[in-house]
Amino acid sequence: TQLLEQSPQFLSIQEGENLTVYCNSSSVFSSLQWYRQEPGEGPVLLVTVVTGGEVKKLKRLTFQFGDARKDSSLHITAAQPGDTGLYLCAPFRTGANNLFFGTGTRLTVIP
Amino acid sequence: NAGVTQTPKFQVLKTGQSMTLQCAQDMNHNSMYWYRQDPGMGLRLIYYSASEGTTDKGEVPNGYNVSRLNKREFSLRLESAAPSQTSVYFCASSDVWTLYNEQFFGPGTRLTVL
């Protein structure tokens, strides 16, 4: 059984602040996806990280895959109210038929 | 392209009633999925269909049945609804030819069972 932990569970910050959320596991994965889910909507894919140590940037969002491919982080610079949502990580194992989703970090950015 | 569509958006059932949740995708994806999302539990896979004509159980299949009607459509049926099935249900699809099973989600069906 793989264990997947996202932290923090809840995060409330002021507009303009920086933040980092984490996704940690005891298992090694071939890749990992980050999704954002806005209130009342389905999750939307943000990025897939594949290589250990990989860093990907999406405007103000920076995603990193751990060297051992067991963990990942998402850093948001100068958060905006539009960043509000539930951030889900979903590791993937080669050969698996489906993804396994973490419970998410619920981010609220206060104007 | 509409992507993944789900109907209905909201539904209230009484215990013991049955209903079918509909899902369709227009991206020519081979694989389709049904998840439920509950507070503090994340997204849990109910059933999936790797390709037309096949279906497999996920993490929480009890109380549900599915039908892959064709490549576009994948329905989820509750034969005798229970209060424990109150949840938000999401359908998703993915292209079997991608390396990482990146999924595209519908807007969800919010189901309440009284």
Coordinates of N, CA and C in Angstrom, one line a residue:
Chain A
T1 N 0.8 -1.2 0.0 CA 0.0 0.0 0.0 C 0.9 1.2 0.0
Q2 N 0.6 2.1 -1.0 CA 1.5 3.3 -1.0 C 0.8 4.4 -0.1
L3 N 1.7 5.1 0.6 CA 1.2 6.2 1.4 C 1.6 7.5 0.7
L4 N 0.6 8.4 0.6 CA 0.8 9.7 0.0 C 0.3 10.8 0.9
E5 N 1.1 11.7 1.2 CA 0.8 12.8 2.1 C 1.0 14.1 1.5
Q6 N 0.0 15.0 1.6 CA 0.1 16.4 1.1 C 0.0 17.3 2.3
S7 N 0.9 18.3 2.3 CA 0.9 19.2 3.4 C 1.2 20.6 2.9
P8 N 0.7 21.6 3.6 CA -0.3 21.5 4.7 C -1.7 21.1 4.1
Q9 N -2.6 20.7 4.9 CA -3.9 20.4 4.5 C -4.7 21.6 4.1
F10 N -4.5 22.7 4.9 CA -5.2 24.0 4.6 C -4.1 25.1 4.7
L11 N -4.3 26.1 3.8 CA -3.3 27.2 3.9 C -4.1 28.5 3.4
S12 N -4.0 29.5 4.3 CA -4.7 30.8 4.0 C -3.7 31.9 4.1
I13 N -3.5 32.6 3.0 CA -2.4 33.6 3.0 C -3.0 34.9 2.3
Q14 N -2.2 36.0 2.5 CA -2.6 37.3 1.9 C -2.0 37.3 0.5
E15 N -2.7 38.0 -0.3 CA -2.3 38.3 -1.7 C -0.9 38.9 -1.7
G16 N 0.0 38.3 -2.6 CA 1.4 38.8 -2.7 C 2.4 38.0 -1.9
E17 N 1.9 37.1 -1.0 CA 2.8 36.3 -0.3 C 3.3 35.1 -1.1
N18 N 4.4 34.5 -0.7 CA 4.9 33.3 -1.3 C 4.5 32.1 -0.5
L19 N 4.4 30.9 -1.1 CA 4.0 29.7 -0.4 C 4.6 28.5 -1.0
T20 N 4.7 27.4 -0.3 CA 5.2 26.1 -0.8 C 4.3 25.0 -0.2
V21 N 3.8 24.1 -1.1 CA 3.1 23.0 -0.6 C 3.8 21.7 -1.0
Y22 N 3.6 20.6 -0.3 CA 4.4 19.4 -0.4 C 3.6 18.2 -0.7
C23 N 4.2 17.3 -1.4 CA 3.6 16.0 -1.7 C 4.7 14.9 -1.4
N24 N 4.4 14.1 -0.4 CA 5.5 13.1 0.0 C 4.9 11.7 0.0
S25 N 5.8 10.8 -0.3 CA 5.4 9.4 -0.4 C 6.5 8.5 0.1
S26 N 6.2 7.3 0.5 CA 7.2 6.3 0.8 C 7.6 5.5 -0.4
S27 N 7.0 5.7 -1.5 CA 7.2 4.9 -2.8 C 7.9 5.7 -3.8
V28 N 8.6 5.1 -4.7 CA 9.2 5.7 -5.9 C 8.3 5.7 -7.0
F29 N 8.2 6.8 -7.8 CA 7.3 6.9 -8.9 C 8.0 7.3 -10.2
S30 N 7.5 6.9 -11.3 CA 8.1 7.2 -12.6 C 7.8 8.6 -13.0
S31 N 6.7 9.2 -12.5 CA 6.3 10.6 -12.8 C 5.3 11.0 -11.7
L32 N 5.0 12.3 -11.8 CA 4.0 12.9 -10.8 C 3.3 14.0 -11.5
Q33 N 2.0 14.1 -11.3 CA 1.2 15.2 -11.8 C 0.7 16.1 -10.7
W34 N 0.6 17.4 -11.0 CA -0.1 18.3 -10.1 C -1.4 18.8 -10.9
Y35 N -2.5 18.8 -10.1 CA -3.7 19.3 -10.6 C -4.2 20.4 -9.7
R36 N -5.0 21.4 -10.2 CA -5.7 22.4 -9.4 C -7.2 22.2 -9.6
Q37 N -7.9 22.3 -8.5 CA -9.3 22.2 -8.6 C -10.0 23.4 -8.0
E38 N -10.7 24.2 -8.8 CA -11.4 25.3 -8.3 C -12.7 24.9 -7.7
P39 N -13.3 25.7 -6.8 CA -14.5 25.4 -6.2 C -15.6 25.1 -7.2
G40 N -16.3 24.0 -7.1 CA -17.4 23.6 -8.0 C -17.0 23.1 -9.4
E41 N -15.7 22.9 -9.6 CA -15.2 22.4 -10.8 C -14.4 21.1 -10.7
G42 N -14.1 20.5 -11.8 CA -13.2 19.3 -11.8 C -11.8 19.7 -11.8
P43 N -10.9 18.8 -11.4 CA -9.4 19.1 -11.4 C -8.9 19.3 -12.8
V44 N -7.9 20.2 -12.9 CA -7.3 20.5 -14.2 C -5.8 20.3 -14.0
L45 N -5.2 19.6 -15.0 CA -3.8 19.3 -15.0 C -3.0 20.6 -15.1
L46 N -2.0 20.7 -14.2 CA -1.1 21.9 -14.3 C 0.2 21.4 -14.9
V47 N 0.8 20.3 -14.5 CA 2.1 19.9 -14.9 C 2.4 18.5 -14.6
T48 N 3.3 17.9 -15.4 CA 3.8 16.5 -15.1 C 5.3 16.6 -15.0
V49 N 5.8 16.1 -13.9 CA 7.3 16.1 -13.7 C 7.7 14.6 -13.8
V50 N 8.9 14.4 -14.4 CA 9.2 13.1 -14.8 C 10.6 12.6 -14.2
T51 N 11.6 13.5 -14.3 CA 13.0 13.2 -14.0 C 13.3 13.6 -12.5
G52 N 14.0 12.8 -11.8 CA 14.4 13.1 -10.4 C 15.1 14.4 -10.4
G53 N 14.8 15.4 -9.6 CA 15.4 16.7 -9.5 C 14.9 17.7 -10.5
E54 N 13.9 17.3 -11.3 CA 13.4 18.2 -12.4 C 12.7 19.4 -11.8
V55 N 12.8 20.5 -12.4 CA 12.1 21.7 -12.0 C 11.4 22.3 -13.2
K56 N 10.1 22.5 -13.0 CA 9.3 23.1 -14.1 C 8.6 24.4 -13.6
K57 N 8.6 25.4 -14.5 CA 7.9 26.6 -14.1 C 6.7 26.9 -15.0
L58 N 5.7 27.3 -14.4 CA 4.4 27.7 -15.1 C 4.0 29.1 -14.5
K59 N 4.5 30.1 -15.2 CA 4.3 31.5 -14.7 C 4.8 31.6 -13.3
R60 N 4.0 31.9 -12.3 CA 4.4 32.1 -10.9 C 4.5 30.8 -10.2
L61 N 4.2 29.7 -10.8 CA 4.3 28.4 -10.1 C 5.5 27.6 -10.5
T62 N 6.2 27.1 -9.5 CA 7.4 26.3 -9.7 C 7.2 24.9 -9.1
F63 N 7.4 23.9 -9.9 CA 7.2 22.5 -9.5 C 8.6 21.8 -9.5
Q64 N 8.8 21.0 -8.4 CA 10.1 20.3 -8.3 C 9.7 18.8 -8.0
F65 N 10.4 17.9 -8.6 CA 10.4 16.5 -8.4 C 11.6 16.1 -7.6
G66 N 11.4 15.4 -6.5 CA 12.6 15.1 -5.6 C 13.6 14.2 -6.4
D67 N 14.8 14.3 -5.9 CA 15.9 13.5 -6.6 C 15.6 12.0 -6.6
A68 N 15.0 11.5 -5.5 CA 14.7 10.1 -5.4 C 13.3 9.8 -5.9
R69 N 12.6 10.7 -6.5 CA 11.3 10.6 -7.1 C 10.3 10.0 -6.1
K70 N 10.4 10.4 -4.8 CA 9.4 10.1 -3.8 C 8.6 11.3 -3.4
D71 N 9.0 12.5 -3.8 CA 8.3 13.6 -3.3 C 8.4 14.8 -4.3
S72 N 7.5 15.7 -4.1 CA 7.4 16.9 -5.0 C 7.0 18.1 -4.2
S73 N 7.3 19.3 -4.7 CA 6.8 20.5 -4.1 C 6.3 21.4 -5.2
L74 N 5.4 22.3 -4.7 CA 4.9 23.4 -5.6 C 5.1 24.7 -4.8
H75 N 5.8 25.6 -5.5 CA 6.0 26.9 -4.9 C 5.3 28.0 -5.7
I76 N 4.5 28.8 -5.1 CA 3.8 29.9 -5.7 C 4.4 31.2 -5.3
T77 N 4.8 32.0 -6.2 CA 5.4 33.3 -5.9 C 4.3 34.4 -6.1
A78 N 4.3 35.3 -5.1 CA 3.3 36.4 -5.2 C 1.9 35.9 -5.5
A79 N 1.4 35.2 -4.5 CA 0.1 34.5 -4.7 C -1.0 35.6 -5.0
Q80 N -2.0 35.2 -5.9 CA -3.1 36.0 -6.3 C -4.4 35.3 -5.9
P81 N -5.5 36.0 -5.8 CA -6.8 35.4 -5.5 C -7.2 34.3 -6.5
G82 N -6.7 34.4 -7.7 CA -7.0 33.4 -8.7 C -6.3 32.1 -8.5
D83 N -5.3 32.1 -7.6 CA -4.6 30.8 -7.2 C -5.4 30.0 -6.2
T84 N -6.5 30.6 -5.7 CA -7.3 29.9 -4.7 C -7.8 28.6 -5.3
G85 N -7.7 27.5 -4.5 CA -8.2 26.2 -5.0 C -7.6 25.1 -4.3
L86 N -7.9 23.8 -4.7 CA -7.4 22.6 -4.1 C -6.3 22.1 -5.0
Y87 N -5.1 21.9 -4.4 CA -4.0 21.5 -5.2 C -3.8 20.0 -4.9
L88 N -3.8 19.2 -5.9 CA -3.7 17.7 -5.8 C -2.5 17.2 -6.5
C89 N -1.8 16.3 -5.8 CA -0.7 15.6 -6.5 C -1.1 14.2 -6.8
A90 N -0.6 13.7 -7.9 CA -1.0 12.4 -8.4 C 0.2 11.7 -9.0
P91 N 0.8 10.8 -8.2 CA 1.9 10.0 -8.7 C 1.5 9.0 -9.7
F92 N 2.4 8.6 -10.5 CA 2.1 7.5 -11.5 C 3.2 6.5 -11.6
R93 N 2.8 5.3 -11.6 CA 3.8 4.2 -11.8 C 3.7 3.6 -13.2
T94 N 4.8 3.5 -13.9 CA 4.8 2.9 -15.2 C 4.1 1.5 -15.2
G95 N 3.2 1.3 -16.1 CA 2.4 0.1 -16.1 C 1.1 0.1 -15.4
A96 N 1.0 1.1 -14.5 CA -0.3 1.2 -13.8 C -1.4 1.6 -14.7
N97 N -2.6 1.2 -14.3 CA -3.8 1.6 -15.2 C -4.4 2.9 -14.7
N98 N -4.0 3.4 -13.6 CA -4.7 4.7 -13.1 C -3.8 5.4 -12.2
L99 N -4.2 6.6 -11.9 CA -3.5 7.5 -10.9 C -4.0 7.3 -9.5
F100 N -3.2 7.7 -8.5 CA -3.6 7.7 -7.2 C -3.4 9.1 -6.7
F101 N -4.5 9.7 -6.2 CA -4.5 11.1 -5.8 C -4.3 11.3 -4.3
G102 N -3.5 12.4 -4.0 CA -3.4 12.8 -2.6 C -4.7 13.5 -2.2
T103 N -4.8 13.8 -0.9 CA -6.0 14.5 -0.4 C -6.0 16.0 -0.6
G104 N -4.8 16.5 -1.0 CA -4.8 17.9 -1.5 C -4.4 18.9 -0.4
T105 N -4.0 20.1 -0.9 CA -3.9 21.2 -0.1 C -4.9 22.3 -0.5
R106 N -5.7 22.7 0.4 CA -6.7 23.7 0.1 C -6.1 25.1 0.4
L107 N -5.9 25.9 -0.7 CA -5.3 27.2 -0.6 C -6.3 28.3 -0.8
T108 N -6.3 29.2 0.1 CA -7.1 30.4 0.0 C -6.2 31.7 0.0
V109 N -6.3 32.5 -1.0 CA -5.6 33.7 -1.1 C -6.5 34.9 -0.9
I110 N -6.2 35.6 0.1 CA -7.1 36.7 0.5 C -6.7 38.0 -0.1
P111 N -7.6 38.7 -0.8 CA -7.2 39.9 -1.5 C -6.8 41.0 -0.5
Chain B
N1 N -14.3 22.1 -28.9 CA -14.5 20.8 -28.2 C -15.0 21.0 -26.8
A2 N -16.0 20.2 -26.3 CA -16.5 20.3 -25.0 C -15.7 19.7 -24.0
G3 N -14.8 18.7 -24.4 CA -14.0 18.0 -23.4 C -14.8 16.9 -22.8
V4 N -14.9 16.9 -21.5 CA -15.6 15.8 -20.7 C -16.9 16.5 -20.2
T5 N -18.0 15.9 -20.5 CA -19.3 16.5 -20.0 C -20.0 15.4 -19.1
Q6 N -20.6 15.9 -18.1 CA -21.3 15.0 -17.2 C -22.8 15.5 -16.9
T7 N -23.7 14.6 -16.8 CA -25.1 14.9 -16.5 C -25.6 13.9 -15.5
P8 N -26.4 14.4 -14.5 CA -26.8 15.8 -14.2 C -25.7 16.5 -13.4
K9 N -25.8 17.7 -13.2 CA -24.9 18.5 -12.3 C -25.2 18.3 -10.8
F10 N -26.5 18.2 -10.5 CA -27.0 18.0 -9.2 C -28.1 16.9 -9.2
Q11 N -28.1 16.2 -8.1 CA -29.2 15.2 -7.9 C -29.4 14.9 -6.5
V12 N -30.7 14.8 -6.1 CA -31.1 14.3 -4.8 C -31.9 13.1 -4.9
L13 N -31.5 12.0 -4.2 CA -32.2 10.8 -4.2 C -32.6 10.4 -2.8
K14 N -33.6 9.5 -2.7 CA -34.0 8.9 -1.5 C -33.3 7.5 -1.4
T15 N -33.0 7.1 -0.2 CA -32.4 5.8 0.0 C -33.2 4.7 -0.7
G16 N -32.5 3.9 -1.5 CA -33.1 2.8 -2.2 C -33.4 3.1 -3.7
Q17 N -33.4 4.4 -4.0 CA -33.7 4.8 -5.4 C -32.4 4.5 -6.3
S18 N -32.7 4.4 -7.6 CA -31.6 4.1 -8.5 C -31.4 5.3 -9.4
M19 N -30.2 5.4 -10.0 CA -30.0 6.4 -11.0 C -28.7 6.1 -11.8
T20 N -28.6 6.7 -12.9 CA -27.4 6.6 -13.8 C -26.8 7.9 -14.0
L21 N -25.5 8.0 -13.7 CA -24.7 9.3 -14.1 C -24.1 9.1 -15.4
Q22 N -24.2 10.1 -16.3 CA -23.8 10.0 -17.6 C -22.5 10.8 -17.8
C23 N -21.6 10.3 -18.7 CA -20.3 10.9 -19.0 C -20.0 10.7 -20.4
A24 N -19.6 11.8 -21.1 CA -19.2 11.7 -22.5 C -17.9 12.5 -22.7
Q25 N -17.0 12.1 -23.6 CA -15.8 12.9 -24.0 C -15.7 12.9 -25.5
D26 N -15.2 14.0 -26.0 CA -15.1 14.2 -27.4 C -13.6 14.3 -27.8
M27 N -12.7 13.8 -27.0 CA -11.3 13.9 -27.3 C -10.7 12.6 -27.9
N28 N -11.5 11.7 -28.2 CA -11.1 10.4 -28.8 C -10.2 9.6 -27.9
H29 N -10.4 9.8 -26.6 CA -9.6 9.1 -25.6 C -10.0 7.6 -25.5
N30 N -9.1 6.8 -25.2 CA -9.4 5.4 -25.0 C -9.9 5.0 -23.6
S31 N -9.3 5.7 -22.6 CA -9.5 5.3 -21.2 C -10.5 6.3 -20.6
M32 N -11.3 5.8 -19.7 CA -12.3 6.7 -19.0 C -12.4 6.2 -17.5
Y33 N -12.7 7.1 -16.6 CA -12.7 6.8 -15.2 C -13.9 7.4 -14.5
W34 N -14.3 6.8 -13.4 CA -15.2 7.4 -12.5 C -14.5 7.5 -11.1
Y35 N -14.6 8.7 -10.5 CA -14.1 8.9 -9.2 C -15.2 9.5 -8.3
R36 N -15.0 9.3 -7.0 CA -15.8 10.1 -6.0 C -14.9 10.9 -5.2
Q37 N -15.4 12.0 -4.7 CA -14.6 12.9 -3.9 C -15.4 13.3 -2.7
D38 N -14.8 13.0 -1.5 CA -15.4 13.2 -0.2 C -14.4 14.1 0.6
P39 N -14.9 14.9 1.5 CA -14.1 15.8 2.3 C -13.0 15.0 3.0
G40 N -11.8 15.4 2.9 CA -10.7 14.7 3.6 C -10.2 13.4 3.0
M41 N -10.9 12.9 1.9 CA -10.6 11.6 1.4 C -9.9 11.7 0.0
G42 N -9.9 12.9 -0.6 CA -9.3 13.0 -1.9 C -10.2 12.3 -3.0
L43 N -9.6 12.1 -4.1 CA -10.3 11.5 -5.2 C -10.1 10.0 -5.1
R44 N -11.1 9.2 -5.1 CA -11.0 7.7 -5.0 C -11.6 7.1 -6.3
L45 N -10.9 6.2 -6.9 CA -11.3 5.6 -8.1 C -12.4 4.5 -7.9
I46 N -13.5 4.6 -8.6 CA -14.6 3.7 -8.4 C -14.5 2.6 -9.5
Y47 N -14.5 2.9 -10.7 CA -14.3 2.0 -11.8 C -13.5 2.7 -12.9
Y48 N -12.9 2.0 -13.8 CA -12.3 2.5 -15.0 C -12.4 1.6 -16.2
S49 N -12.3 2.2 -17.3 CA -12.4 1.5 -18.6 C -11.1 1.8 -19.4
A50 N -10.2 0.9 -19.5 CA -9.0 1.1 -20.2 C -9.2 1.3 -21.7
S51 N -10.2 0.6 -22.2 CA -10.6 0.8 -23.6 C -12.0 0.3 -23.8
E52 N -12.6 0.6 -25.0 CA -13.9 0.3 -25.3 C -14.1 -1.2 -25.1
G53 N -15.2 -1.6 -24.4 CA -15.5 -3.0 -24.2 C -14.9 -3.6 -22.9
T54 N -14.1 -2.8 -22.2 CA -13.5 -3.4 -20.9 C -13.8 -2.4 -19.8
T55 N -14.0 -3.0 -18.6 CA -14.2 -2.2 -17.4 C -13.5 -3.0 -16.3
D56 N -13.0 -2.2 -15.3 CA -12.3 -2.8 -14.1 C -12.6 -2.1 -12.9
K57 N -12.6 -2.8 -11.8 CA -12.9 -2.2 -10.5 C -11.7 -1.3 -10.0
G58 N -12.0 -0.2 -9.3 CA -11.0 0.6 -8.7 C -11.0 0.4 -7.2
E59 N -10.7 1.4 -6.5 CA -10.6 1.3 -5.0 C -11.9 1.1 -4.3
V60 N -13.0 1.7 -4.7 CA -14.2 1.7 -4.0 C -15.4 1.3 -4.9
P61 N -15.5 0.1 -5.5 CA -16.5 -0.2 -6.5 C -17.8 -0.7 -5.9
N62 N -17.9 -1.0 -4.6 CA -19.1 -1.6 -4.0 C -20.3 -0.7 -4.1
G63 N -21.4 -1.2 -4.6 CA -22.6 -0.4 -4.7 C -22.8 0.3 -6.1
Y64 N -21.8 0.1 -7.0 CA -21.8 0.8 -8.3 C -21.7 -0.2 -9.4
N65 N -22.2 0.1 -10.6 CA -22.0 -0.6 -11.8 C -21.7 0.4 -12.9
V66 N -20.9 0.0 -13.9 CA -20.6 0.9 -15.0 C -20.9 0.2 -16.3
S67 N -21.0 1.0 -17.3 CA -21.2 0.6 -18.7 C -20.3 1.5 -19.6
R68 N -19.5 0.8 -20.4 CA -18.8 1.6 -21.5 C -19.6 1.4 -22.7
L69 N -20.4 2.4 -23.0 CA -21.4 2.3 -24.0 C -20.8 2.3 -25.4
N70 N -19.8 3.1 -25.6 CA -19.0 3.2 -26.8 C -17.7 3.9 -26.4
K71 N -16.9 4.3 -27.4 CA -15.7 5.0 -27.1 C -15.9 6.3 -26.3
R72 N -17.0 7.0 -26.6 CA -17.2 8.3 -26.1 C -17.9 8.3 -24.7
E73 N -18.7 7.3 -24.4 CA -19.6 7.3 -23.2 C -19.3 6.3 -22.2
F74 N -19.3 6.7 -20.9 CA -19.0 5.8 -19.8 C -20.0 6.2 -18.7
S75 N -21.0 5.3 -18.4 CA -22.0 5.6 -17.4 C -21.7 4.9 -16.1
L76 N -22.2 5.5 -15.0 CA -22.1 5.0 -13.6 C -23.5 4.8 -13.1
R77 N -23.8 3.6 -12.6 CA -25.2 3.4 -12.1 C -25.1 3.0 -10.6
L78 N -26.0 3.6 -9.9 CA -26.3 3.3 -8.5 C -27.6 2.5 -8.5
E79 N -27.6 1.3 -8.1 CA -28.8 0.4 -8.2 C -29.7 0.7 -7.0
S80 N -29.2 0.9 -5.9 CA -30.0 1.1 -4.7 C -29.2 2.1 -3.8
A81 N -29.5 3.4 -4.0 CA -28.6 4.4 -3.4 C -28.7 4.4 -1.8
A82 N -27.5 4.7 -1.2 CA -27.4 4.7 0.2 C -26.8 6.1 0.6
P83 N -27.1 6.5 1.9 CA -26.6 7.8 2.3 C -25.0 7.9 2.2
S84 N -24.4 6.7 2.3 CA -22.9 6.7 2.2 C -22.4 7.0 0.8
Q85 N -23.3 7.0 -0.1 CA -22.9 7.4 -1.5 C -23.1 8.9 -1.8
T86 N -23.5 9.6 -0.8 CA -23.5 11.1 -1.0 C -22.1 11.6 -1.2
S87 N -21.9 12.2 -2.3 CA -20.5 12.6 -2.7 C -20.6 13.4 -4.0
V88 N -19.4 13.9 -4.4 CA -19.3 14.5 -5.7 C -18.6 13.5 -6.6
Y89 N -19.2 13.2 -7.8 CA -18.7 12.2 -8.7 C -18.1 12.9 -9.9
F90 N -16.9 12.5 -10.2 CA -16.2 13.0 -11.4 C -15.9 11.9 -12.4
C91 N -16.1 12.2 -13.6 CA -15.7 11.4 -14.7 C -14.4 12.0 -15.3
A92 N -13.5 11.2 -15.8 CA -12.3 11.6 -16.4 C -11.9 10.7 -17.6
S93 N -11.1 11.3 -18.5 CA -10.6 10.5 -19.6 C -9.1 10.7 -19.8
S94 N -8.5 9.8 -20.5 CA -7.1 9.9 -20.8 C -6.8 9.2 -22.1
D95 N -5.7 9.6 -22.8 CA -5.3 8.9 -24.0 C -4.3 7.8 -23.7
V96 N -4.6 6.6 -24.0 CA -3.7 5.5 -23.7 C -2.3 5.6 -24.2
W97 N -2.2 6.5 -25.2 CA -0.9 6.6 -25.9 C 0.0 7.6 -25.2
T98 N -0.5 8.4 -24.2 CA 0.4 9.2 -23.4 C 1.2 8.4 -22.4
L99 N 2.4 8.8 -22.1 CA 3.2 8.0 -21.2 C 2.8 8.1 -19.8
Y100 N 2.1 9.2 -19.4 CA 1.9 9.4 -17.9 C 0.5 9.4 -17.5
N101 N -0.5 9.0 -18.3 CA -1.9 8.9 -18.0 C -2.4 10.2 -17.5
E102 N -2.1 11.3 -18.1 CA -2.6 12.6 -17.7 C -4.1 12.6 -18.0
Q103 N -4.9 13.0 -17.1 CA -6.4 12.9 -17.1 C -7.1 14.2 -17.3
F104 N -8.2 14.2 -18.0 CA -9.0 15.4 -18.2 C -10.4 15.1 -17.5
F105 N -10.8 16.0 -16.7 CA -12.0 15.8 -15.8 C -13.2 16.6 -16.3
G106 N -14.4 16.0 -16.0 CA -15.6 16.7 -16.2 C -15.9 17.6 -15.0
P107 N -17.0 18.4 -15.0 CA -17.3 19.3 -14.0 C -17.9 18.7 -12.7
G108 N -18.3 17.4 -12.8 CA -18.8 16.7 -11.6 C -20.3 16.7 -11.5
T109 N -20.8 15.7 -10.7 CA -22.2 15.6 -10.3 C -22.2 15.5 -8.8
R110 N -23.0 16.4 -8.3 CA -23.1 16.5 -6.8 C -24.4 15.7 -6.4
L111 N -24.2 14.6 -5.7 CA -25.3 13.7 -5.4 C -25.5 13.7 -3.9
T112 N -26.7 13.8 -3.5 CA -27.1 13.7 -2.1 C -28.2 12.6 -2.0
V113 N -27.9 11.7 -1.1 CA -28.8 10.6 -0.8 C -29.4 10.8 0.6
L114 N -30.7 10.9 0.6 CA -31.4 11.2 1.9 C -31.8 9.9 2.6

